[in-house]
Short mmCIF file of C-alpha atoms in Angstrom, two decimals:
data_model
loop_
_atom_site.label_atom_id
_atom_site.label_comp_id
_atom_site.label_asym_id
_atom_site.label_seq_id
_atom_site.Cartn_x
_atom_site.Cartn_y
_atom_site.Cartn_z
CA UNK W 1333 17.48 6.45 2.37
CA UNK W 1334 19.71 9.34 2.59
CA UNK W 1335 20.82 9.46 -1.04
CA UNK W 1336 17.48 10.57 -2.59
CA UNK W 1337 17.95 13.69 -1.08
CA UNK W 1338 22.09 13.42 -1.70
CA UNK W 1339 21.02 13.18 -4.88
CA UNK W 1340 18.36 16.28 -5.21
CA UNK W 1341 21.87 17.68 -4.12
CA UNK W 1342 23.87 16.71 -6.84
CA UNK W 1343 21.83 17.64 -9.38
CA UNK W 1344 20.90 21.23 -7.68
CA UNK W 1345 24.56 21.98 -7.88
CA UNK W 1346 25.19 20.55 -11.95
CA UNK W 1347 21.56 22.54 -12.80
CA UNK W 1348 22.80 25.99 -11.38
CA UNK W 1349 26.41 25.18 -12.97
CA UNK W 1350 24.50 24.65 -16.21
CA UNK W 1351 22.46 27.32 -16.30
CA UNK W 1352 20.46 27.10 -19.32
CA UNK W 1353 22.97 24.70 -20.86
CA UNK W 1354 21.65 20.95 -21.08
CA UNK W 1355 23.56 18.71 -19.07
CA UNK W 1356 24.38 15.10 -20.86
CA UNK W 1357 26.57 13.18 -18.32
CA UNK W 1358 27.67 13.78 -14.55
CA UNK W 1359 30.34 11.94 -13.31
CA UNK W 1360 30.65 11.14 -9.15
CA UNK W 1361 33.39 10.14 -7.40
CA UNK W 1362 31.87 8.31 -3.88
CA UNK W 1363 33.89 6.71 -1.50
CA UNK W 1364 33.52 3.23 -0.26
CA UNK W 1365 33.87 4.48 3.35
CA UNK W 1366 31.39 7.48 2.58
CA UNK W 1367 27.75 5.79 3.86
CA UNK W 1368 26.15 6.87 0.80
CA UNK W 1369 25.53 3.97 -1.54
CA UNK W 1370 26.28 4.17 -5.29
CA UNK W 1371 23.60 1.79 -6.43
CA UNK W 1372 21.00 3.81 -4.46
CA UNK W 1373 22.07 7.28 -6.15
CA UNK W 1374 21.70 5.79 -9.62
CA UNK W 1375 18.06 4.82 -8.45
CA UNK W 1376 17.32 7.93 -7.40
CA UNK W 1377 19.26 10.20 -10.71
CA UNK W 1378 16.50 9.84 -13.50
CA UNK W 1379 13.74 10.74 -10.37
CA UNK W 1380 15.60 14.18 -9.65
CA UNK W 1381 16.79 15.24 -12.81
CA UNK W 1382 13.25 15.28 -14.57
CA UNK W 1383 12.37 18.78 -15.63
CA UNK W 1384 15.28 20.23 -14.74
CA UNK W 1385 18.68 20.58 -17.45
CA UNK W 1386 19.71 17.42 -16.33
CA UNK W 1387 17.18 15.49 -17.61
CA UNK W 1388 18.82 12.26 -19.28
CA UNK W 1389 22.33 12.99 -18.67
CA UNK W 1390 24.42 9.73 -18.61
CA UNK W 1391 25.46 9.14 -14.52
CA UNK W 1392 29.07 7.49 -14.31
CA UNK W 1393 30.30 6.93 -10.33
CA UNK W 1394 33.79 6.46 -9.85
CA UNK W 1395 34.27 4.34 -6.54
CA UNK W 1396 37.14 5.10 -4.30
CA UNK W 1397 38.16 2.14 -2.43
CA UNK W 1398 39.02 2.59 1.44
CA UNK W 1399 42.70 2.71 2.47
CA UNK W 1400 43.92 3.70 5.72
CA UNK W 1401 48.25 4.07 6.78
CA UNK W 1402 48.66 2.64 10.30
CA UNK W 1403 50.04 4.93 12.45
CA UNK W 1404 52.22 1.99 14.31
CA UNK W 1405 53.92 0.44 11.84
CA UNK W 1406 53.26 2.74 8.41
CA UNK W 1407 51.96 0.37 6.18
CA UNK W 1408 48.52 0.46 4.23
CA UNK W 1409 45.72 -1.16 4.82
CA UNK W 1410 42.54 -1.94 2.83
CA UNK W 1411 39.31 -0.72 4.24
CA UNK W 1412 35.79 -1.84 3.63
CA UNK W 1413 34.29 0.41 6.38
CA UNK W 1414 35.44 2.64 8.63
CA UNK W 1415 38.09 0.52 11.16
CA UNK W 1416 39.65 -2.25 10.82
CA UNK W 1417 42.91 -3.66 11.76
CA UNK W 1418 46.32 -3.54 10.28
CA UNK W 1419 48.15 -6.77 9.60
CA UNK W 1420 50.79 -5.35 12.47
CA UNK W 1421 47.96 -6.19 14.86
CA UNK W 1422 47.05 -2.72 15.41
CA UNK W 1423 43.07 -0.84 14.88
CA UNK W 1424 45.49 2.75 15.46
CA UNK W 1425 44.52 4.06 11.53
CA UNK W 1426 44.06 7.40 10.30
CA UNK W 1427 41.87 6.72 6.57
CA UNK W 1428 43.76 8.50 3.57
CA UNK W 1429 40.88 7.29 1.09
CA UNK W 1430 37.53 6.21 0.19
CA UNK W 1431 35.48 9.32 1.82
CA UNK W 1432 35.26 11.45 -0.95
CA UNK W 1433 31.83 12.56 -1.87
CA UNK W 1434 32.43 15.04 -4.93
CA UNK W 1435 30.87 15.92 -8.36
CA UNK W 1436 34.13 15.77 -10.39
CA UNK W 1437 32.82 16.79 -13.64
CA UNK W 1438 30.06 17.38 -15.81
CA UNK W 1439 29.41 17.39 -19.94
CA UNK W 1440 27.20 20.24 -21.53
CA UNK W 1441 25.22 19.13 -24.91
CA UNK J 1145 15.54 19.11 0.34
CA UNK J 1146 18.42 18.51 2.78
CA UNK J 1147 21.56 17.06 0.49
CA UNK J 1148 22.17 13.91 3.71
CA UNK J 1149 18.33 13.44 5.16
CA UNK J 1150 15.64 14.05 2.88
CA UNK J 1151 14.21 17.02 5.01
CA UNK J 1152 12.46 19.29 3.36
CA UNK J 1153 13.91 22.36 1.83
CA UNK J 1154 11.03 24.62 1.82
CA UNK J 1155 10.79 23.77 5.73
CA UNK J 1156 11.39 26.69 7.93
CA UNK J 1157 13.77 26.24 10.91
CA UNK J 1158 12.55 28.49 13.75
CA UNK J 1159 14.22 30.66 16.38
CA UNK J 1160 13.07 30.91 19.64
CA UNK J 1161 14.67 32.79 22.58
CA UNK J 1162 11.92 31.37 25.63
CA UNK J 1163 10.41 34.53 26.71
CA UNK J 1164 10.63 36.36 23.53
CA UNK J 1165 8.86 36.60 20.26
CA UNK J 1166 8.78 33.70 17.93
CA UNK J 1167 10.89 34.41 14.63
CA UNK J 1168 11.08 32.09 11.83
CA UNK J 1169 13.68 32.02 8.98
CA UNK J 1170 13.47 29.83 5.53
CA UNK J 1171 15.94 26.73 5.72
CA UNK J 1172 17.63 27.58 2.28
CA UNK J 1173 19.73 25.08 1.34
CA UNK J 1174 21.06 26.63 -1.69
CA UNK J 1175 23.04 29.97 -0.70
CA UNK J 1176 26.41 29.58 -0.53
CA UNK J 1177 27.17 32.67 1.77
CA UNK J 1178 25.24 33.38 5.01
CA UNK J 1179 23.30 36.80 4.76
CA UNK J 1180 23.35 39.73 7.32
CA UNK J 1181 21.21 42.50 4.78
CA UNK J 1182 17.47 42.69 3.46
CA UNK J 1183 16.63 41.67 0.47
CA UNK J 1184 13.56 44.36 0.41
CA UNK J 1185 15.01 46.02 -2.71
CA UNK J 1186 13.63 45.60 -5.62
CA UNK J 1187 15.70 43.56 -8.10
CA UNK J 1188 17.04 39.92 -7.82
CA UNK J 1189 20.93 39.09 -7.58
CA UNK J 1190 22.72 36.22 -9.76
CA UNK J 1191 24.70 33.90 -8.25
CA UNK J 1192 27.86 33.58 -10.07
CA UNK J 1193 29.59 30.06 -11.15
CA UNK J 1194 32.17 28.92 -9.02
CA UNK J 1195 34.14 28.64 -12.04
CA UNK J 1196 34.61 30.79 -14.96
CA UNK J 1197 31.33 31.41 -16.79
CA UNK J 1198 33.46 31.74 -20.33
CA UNK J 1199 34.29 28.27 -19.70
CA UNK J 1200 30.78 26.94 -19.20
CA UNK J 1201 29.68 29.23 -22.14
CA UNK J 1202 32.27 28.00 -24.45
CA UNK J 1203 32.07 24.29 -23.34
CA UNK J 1204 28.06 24.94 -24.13
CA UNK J 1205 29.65 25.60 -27.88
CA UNK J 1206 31.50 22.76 -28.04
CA UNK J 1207 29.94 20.20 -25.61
CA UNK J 1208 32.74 20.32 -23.45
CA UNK J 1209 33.31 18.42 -20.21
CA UNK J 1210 33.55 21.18 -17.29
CA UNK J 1211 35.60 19.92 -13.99
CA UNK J 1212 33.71 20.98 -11.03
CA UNK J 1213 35.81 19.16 -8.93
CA UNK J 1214 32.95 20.21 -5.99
CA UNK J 1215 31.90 18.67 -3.17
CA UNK J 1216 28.61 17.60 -2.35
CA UNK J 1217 28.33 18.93 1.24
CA UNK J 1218 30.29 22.31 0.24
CA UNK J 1219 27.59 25.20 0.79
CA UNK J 1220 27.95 24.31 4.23
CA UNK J 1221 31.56 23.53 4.76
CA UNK J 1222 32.13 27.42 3.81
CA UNK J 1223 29.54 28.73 6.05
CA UNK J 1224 30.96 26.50 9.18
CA UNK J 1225 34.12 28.19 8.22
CA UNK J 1226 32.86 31.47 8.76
CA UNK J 1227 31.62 30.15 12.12
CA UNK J 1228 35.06 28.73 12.91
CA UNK J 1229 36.66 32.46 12.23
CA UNK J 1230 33.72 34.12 14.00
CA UNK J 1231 34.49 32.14 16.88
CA UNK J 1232 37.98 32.38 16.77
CA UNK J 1233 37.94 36.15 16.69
CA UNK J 1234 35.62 36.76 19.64
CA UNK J 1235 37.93 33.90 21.46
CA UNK J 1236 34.53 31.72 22.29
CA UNK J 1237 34.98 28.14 22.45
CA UNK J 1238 31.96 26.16 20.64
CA UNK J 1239 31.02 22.49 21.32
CA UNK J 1240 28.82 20.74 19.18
CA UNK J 1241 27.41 18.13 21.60
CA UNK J 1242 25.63 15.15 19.76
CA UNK J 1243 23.72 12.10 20.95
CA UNK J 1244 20.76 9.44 20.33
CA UNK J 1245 17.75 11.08 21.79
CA UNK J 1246 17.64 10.58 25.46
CA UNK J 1247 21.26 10.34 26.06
CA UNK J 1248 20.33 12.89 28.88
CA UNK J 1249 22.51 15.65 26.99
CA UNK J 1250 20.06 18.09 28.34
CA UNK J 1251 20.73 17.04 32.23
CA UNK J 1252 24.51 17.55 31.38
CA UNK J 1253 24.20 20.83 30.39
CA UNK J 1254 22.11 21.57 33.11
CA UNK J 1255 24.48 20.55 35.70
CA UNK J 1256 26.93 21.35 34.21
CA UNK J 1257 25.81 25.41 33.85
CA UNK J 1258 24.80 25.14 37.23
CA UNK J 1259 28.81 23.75 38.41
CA UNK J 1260 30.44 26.88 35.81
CA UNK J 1261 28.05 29.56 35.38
CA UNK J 1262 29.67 31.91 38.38
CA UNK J 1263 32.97 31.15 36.25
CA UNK J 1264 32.41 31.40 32.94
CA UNK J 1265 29.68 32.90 30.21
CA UNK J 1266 27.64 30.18 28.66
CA UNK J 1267 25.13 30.32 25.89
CA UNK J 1268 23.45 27.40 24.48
CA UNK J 1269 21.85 26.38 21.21
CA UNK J 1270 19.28 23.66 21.40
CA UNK J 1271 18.61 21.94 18.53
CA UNK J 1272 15.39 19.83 18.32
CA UNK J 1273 12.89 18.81 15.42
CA UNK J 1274 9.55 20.32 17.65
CA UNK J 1275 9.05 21.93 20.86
CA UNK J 1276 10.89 24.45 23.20
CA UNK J 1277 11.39 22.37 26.02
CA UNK J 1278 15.02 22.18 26.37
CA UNK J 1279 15.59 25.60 26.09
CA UNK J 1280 12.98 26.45 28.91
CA UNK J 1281 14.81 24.00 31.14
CA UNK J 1282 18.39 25.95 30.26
CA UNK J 1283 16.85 29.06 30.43
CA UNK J 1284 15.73 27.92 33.87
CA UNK J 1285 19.30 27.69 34.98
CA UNK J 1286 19.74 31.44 34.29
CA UNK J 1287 21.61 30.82 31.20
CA UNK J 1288 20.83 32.66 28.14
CA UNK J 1289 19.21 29.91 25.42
CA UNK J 1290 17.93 29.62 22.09
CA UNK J 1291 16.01 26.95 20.57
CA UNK J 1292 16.43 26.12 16.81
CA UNK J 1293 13.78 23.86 15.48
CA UNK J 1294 14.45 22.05 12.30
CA UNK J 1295 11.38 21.46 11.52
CA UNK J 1296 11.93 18.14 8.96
CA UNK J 1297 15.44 18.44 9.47
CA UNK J 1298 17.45 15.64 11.62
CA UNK J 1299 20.03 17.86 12.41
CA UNK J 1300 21.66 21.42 12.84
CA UNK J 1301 23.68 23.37 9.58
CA UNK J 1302 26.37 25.95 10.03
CA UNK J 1303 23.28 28.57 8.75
CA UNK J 1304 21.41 28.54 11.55
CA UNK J 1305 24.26 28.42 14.25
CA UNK J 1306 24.97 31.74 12.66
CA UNK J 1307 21.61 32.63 13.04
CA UNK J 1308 21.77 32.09 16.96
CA UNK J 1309 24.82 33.87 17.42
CA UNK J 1310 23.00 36.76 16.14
CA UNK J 1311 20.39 36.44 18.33
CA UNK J 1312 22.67 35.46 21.34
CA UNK J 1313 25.91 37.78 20.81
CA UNK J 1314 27.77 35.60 22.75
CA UNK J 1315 30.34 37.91 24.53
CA UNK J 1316 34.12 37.52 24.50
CA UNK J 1317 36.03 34.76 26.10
CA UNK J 1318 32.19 32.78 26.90
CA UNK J 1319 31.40 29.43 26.05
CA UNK J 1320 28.80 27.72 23.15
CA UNK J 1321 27.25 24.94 23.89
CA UNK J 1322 25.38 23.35 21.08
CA UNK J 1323 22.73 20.62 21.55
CA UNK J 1324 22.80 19.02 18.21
CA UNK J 1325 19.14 17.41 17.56
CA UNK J 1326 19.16 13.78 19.08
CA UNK J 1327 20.78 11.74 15.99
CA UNK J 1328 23.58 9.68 15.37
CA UNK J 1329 24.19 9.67 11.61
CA UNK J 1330 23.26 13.16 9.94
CA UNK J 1331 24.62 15.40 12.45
CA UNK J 1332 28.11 13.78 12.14
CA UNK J 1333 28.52 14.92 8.72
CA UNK J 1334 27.56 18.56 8.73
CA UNK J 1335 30.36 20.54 10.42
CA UNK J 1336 29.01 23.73 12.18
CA UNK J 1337 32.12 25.71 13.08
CA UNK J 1338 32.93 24.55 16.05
CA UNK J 1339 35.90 23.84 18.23
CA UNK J 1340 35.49 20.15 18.92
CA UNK J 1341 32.17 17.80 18.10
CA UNK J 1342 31.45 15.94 21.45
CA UNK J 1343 29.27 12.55 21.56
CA UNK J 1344 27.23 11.40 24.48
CA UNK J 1345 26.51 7.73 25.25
CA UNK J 1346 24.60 6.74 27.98
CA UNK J 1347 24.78 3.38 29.59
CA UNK J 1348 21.29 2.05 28.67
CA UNK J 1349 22.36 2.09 25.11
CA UNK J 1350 24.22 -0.55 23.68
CA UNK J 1351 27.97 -0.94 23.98
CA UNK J 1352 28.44 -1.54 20.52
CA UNK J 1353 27.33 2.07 18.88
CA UNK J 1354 30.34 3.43 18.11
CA UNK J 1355 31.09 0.47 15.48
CA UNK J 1356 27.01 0.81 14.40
CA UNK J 1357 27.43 4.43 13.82
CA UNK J 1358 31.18 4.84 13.13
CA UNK J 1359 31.11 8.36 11.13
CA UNK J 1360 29.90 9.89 14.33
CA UNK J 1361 32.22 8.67 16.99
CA UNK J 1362 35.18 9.12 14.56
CA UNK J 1363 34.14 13.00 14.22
CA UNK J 1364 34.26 13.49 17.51
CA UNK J 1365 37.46 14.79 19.66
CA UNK J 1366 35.71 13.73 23.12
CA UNK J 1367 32.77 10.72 24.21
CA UNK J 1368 30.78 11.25 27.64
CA UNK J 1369 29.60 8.22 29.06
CA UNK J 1370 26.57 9.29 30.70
CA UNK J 1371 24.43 7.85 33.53
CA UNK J 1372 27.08 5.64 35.21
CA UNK J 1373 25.55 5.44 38.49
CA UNK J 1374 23.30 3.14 36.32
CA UNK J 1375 26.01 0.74 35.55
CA UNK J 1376 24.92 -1.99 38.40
CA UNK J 1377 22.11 -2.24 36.63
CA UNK J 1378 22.68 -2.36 33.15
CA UNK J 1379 24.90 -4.76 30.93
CA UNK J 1380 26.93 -2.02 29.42
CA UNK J 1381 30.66 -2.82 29.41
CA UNK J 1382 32.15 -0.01 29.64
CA UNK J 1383 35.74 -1.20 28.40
CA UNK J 1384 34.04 -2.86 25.37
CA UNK J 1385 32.69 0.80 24.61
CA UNK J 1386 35.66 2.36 24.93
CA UNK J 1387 37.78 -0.36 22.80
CA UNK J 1388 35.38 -0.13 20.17
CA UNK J 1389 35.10 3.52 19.78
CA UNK J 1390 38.77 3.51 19.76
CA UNK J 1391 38.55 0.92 16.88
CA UNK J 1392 36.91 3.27 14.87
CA UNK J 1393 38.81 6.71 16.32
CA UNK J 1394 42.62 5.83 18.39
CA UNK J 1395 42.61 9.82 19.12
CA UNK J 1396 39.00 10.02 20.89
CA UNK J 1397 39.03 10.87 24.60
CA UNK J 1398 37.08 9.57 26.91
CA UNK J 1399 35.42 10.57 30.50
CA UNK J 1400 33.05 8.56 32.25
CA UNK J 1401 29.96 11.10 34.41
CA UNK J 1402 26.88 10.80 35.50
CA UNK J 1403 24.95 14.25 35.24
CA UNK J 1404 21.65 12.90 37.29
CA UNK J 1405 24.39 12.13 40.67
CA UNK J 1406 27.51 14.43 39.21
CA UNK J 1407 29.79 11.34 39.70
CA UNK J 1408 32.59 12.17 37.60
CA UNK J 1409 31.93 16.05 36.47
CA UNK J 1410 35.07 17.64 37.64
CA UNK J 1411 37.23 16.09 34.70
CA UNK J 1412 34.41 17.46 32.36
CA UNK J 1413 34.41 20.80 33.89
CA UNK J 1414 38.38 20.66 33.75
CA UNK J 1415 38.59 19.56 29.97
CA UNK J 1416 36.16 22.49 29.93
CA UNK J 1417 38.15 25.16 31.41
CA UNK J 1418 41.52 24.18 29.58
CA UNK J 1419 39.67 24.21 25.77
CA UNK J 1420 38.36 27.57 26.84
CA UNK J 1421 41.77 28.24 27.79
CA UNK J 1422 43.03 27.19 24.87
CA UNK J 1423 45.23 24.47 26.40
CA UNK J 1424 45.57 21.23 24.79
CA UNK J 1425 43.38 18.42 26.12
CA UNK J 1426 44.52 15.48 28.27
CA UNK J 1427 43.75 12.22 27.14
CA UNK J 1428 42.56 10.39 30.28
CA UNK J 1429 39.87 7.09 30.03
#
């Protein structure tokens, strides 16, 4: 389970943006196609924030679907991992979305 | 602890040139800029905010939200970056080469030093969790080696391939190659600063890994399919391999080898010689 320590991450980089400050909500954005599983991060916040300055902050993820442009015929397609096939026929897709793995935004007390 | 695997972060990756001292280096995880000075003076430095420490202060006041807008894995993207230019300056082509364990990644570069070495400088990296066995069988080709262990780590960070390149000084013009620790998830995700990642399936695995481990094969500009003078034996398809890991990448090339026989090298050795010449790459099955 990879997103314990994804999340020791997250709140590593919110604690030393905080300083001192008390941190009361983090907001993710994760990607559908990213392998790291929302659920699984919210399991794991409350365990790595305790004793530091996020302690209780509010965790909101923002999913990003998956969406890939074909290369063959230009249109989009909906991903829910990373290939798939195009309605054209064709698996030739380059993913525009749904990778992201970011900390958009935190709020201070 | 390691932002992707859950190794530890107090876990010290270690350095080892075969035939030289050992020299071991804390895996920090949370510098954001490699470091080529001592820290034996006597006072402690403070890491400044990204972003402008008024605005954190003031948002403080006023329990304001503050964008970070950051990515998770960006510590490391930066450092890989400062690989990348490193590289690029001293013209050295680097390969990140990256495998399950016992995709015989080792034999390859064996052979494959032994086929290049009177044509071109190579250094390797060897990346492993224990043990400096890989790097005594490089450095037994006459090639100049150095083994990172990672220790609880599942994989190499663009850190300690700037570590090695200290230690090796690869010269001008030479070529990297860098064992990646047998893996086929974590290693996909942390870019080192190199040229091109490069994935190794052998025949005894199954067919269908690049859809089971799809980050990987779509990170990687080139797959070796290794022990083909196996194939009699085996019930690898190769063309349902090669369909599938275009599935998940249309742009990855493919050569087929065998490093135990050398049955299909020379196209390696020739994709070789044109990245180090900076030519673009064919894009043969």
């Amino acid at each position: 389970m990879h997103e314990l320590s994804i999340t020791h991450g997250i709140v590593a980089i919110c604690a030393e943006r905080a300083g001192t400050e008390r941190v009361t909500c983090v907001r993710l954005e994760i990607g559908q196609l990213s392998a790291v599983l929302p659920d699984a991060v919210r399991f794991c916040f409350d365990i790595c924030a305790k004793g530091t300055v996020v302690e209780g902050a509010i965790l909101e993820i923002i999913e990003t679907p998956g969406r890939a442009l074909c290369r063959d015929c230009n249109g989009e397609v909906a991903m829910t991992q990373l290939f798939g096939r195009c309605r054209c026929g064709s698996a030739n897709l380059r993913v525009i979305a749904g990778e992201e793995l970011k900390i958009r935004e935190m709020e201070l007390a | 602890m390691c932002t992707i695997c859950g190794c530890s972060e107090t876990q010290a990756a270690t350095y080892t040139v075969p035939g030289a001292h050992a020299h071991t280096h804390d895996h920090d995880h949370e510098h954001g800029h490699a470091h080529e000075h001592d820290h034996d003076h006597g006072h402690t430095h403070t890491h400044a905010p990204a972003e402008d420490p008024h605005a954190v202060l003031h948002a403080a006041m006023h329990g304001r939200t503050i964008a970070l807008e950051q990515d998770i894995l960006a510590k490391n993207k930066v450092l890989a970056e400062r690989n990348r230019g490193w590289f690029e300056g001293r013209e050295v082509l680097a390969l990140n080469l990256m495998s399950s364990p016992g995709s015989g990644k080792t034999s390859l570069l064996e052979r494959t030093i032994h086929a290049l070495k009177n044509e071109m400088n190579i250094y390797v990296v060897e990346g492993d969790q224990a043990g400096t066995n890989d790097a005594e069988r490089i450095r037994a080709t006459g090639c100049a080696v150095i083994q990172v262990n990672t220790g609880a780590g599942c994989h190499l960070e663009a850190d300690m391939l700037a570590r090695s390149m200290q230690q090796l000084n690869p010269r001008s013009g030479s070529l990297v190659l860098i064992e990646n620790v047998g893996n086929l998830i974590c290693p996909a995700l942390f870019d080192l600063g190199e040229r091109a990642k490069v994935v190794v399936i052998s025949v005894t695995e199954g067919d269908d890994k690049p859809t089971k481990y799809p980050h990987m094969f779509r990170a990687c500009r080139l797959m070796l399919i290794n022990k083909i003078d196996l194939l009699p034996h085996v019930r690898f398809d190769v063309d349902r391999c090669i369909a599938r890991a275009r599935e998940v990448n249309p742009d990855i090339h493919v050569l087929q080898v065998s490093a135990e026989t050398g049955q299909g090298m020379e196209p390696w050795y020739q994709w070789l010689r044109r990245e180090l010449a900076g030519q673009p790459t064919f894009a043969p099955t």
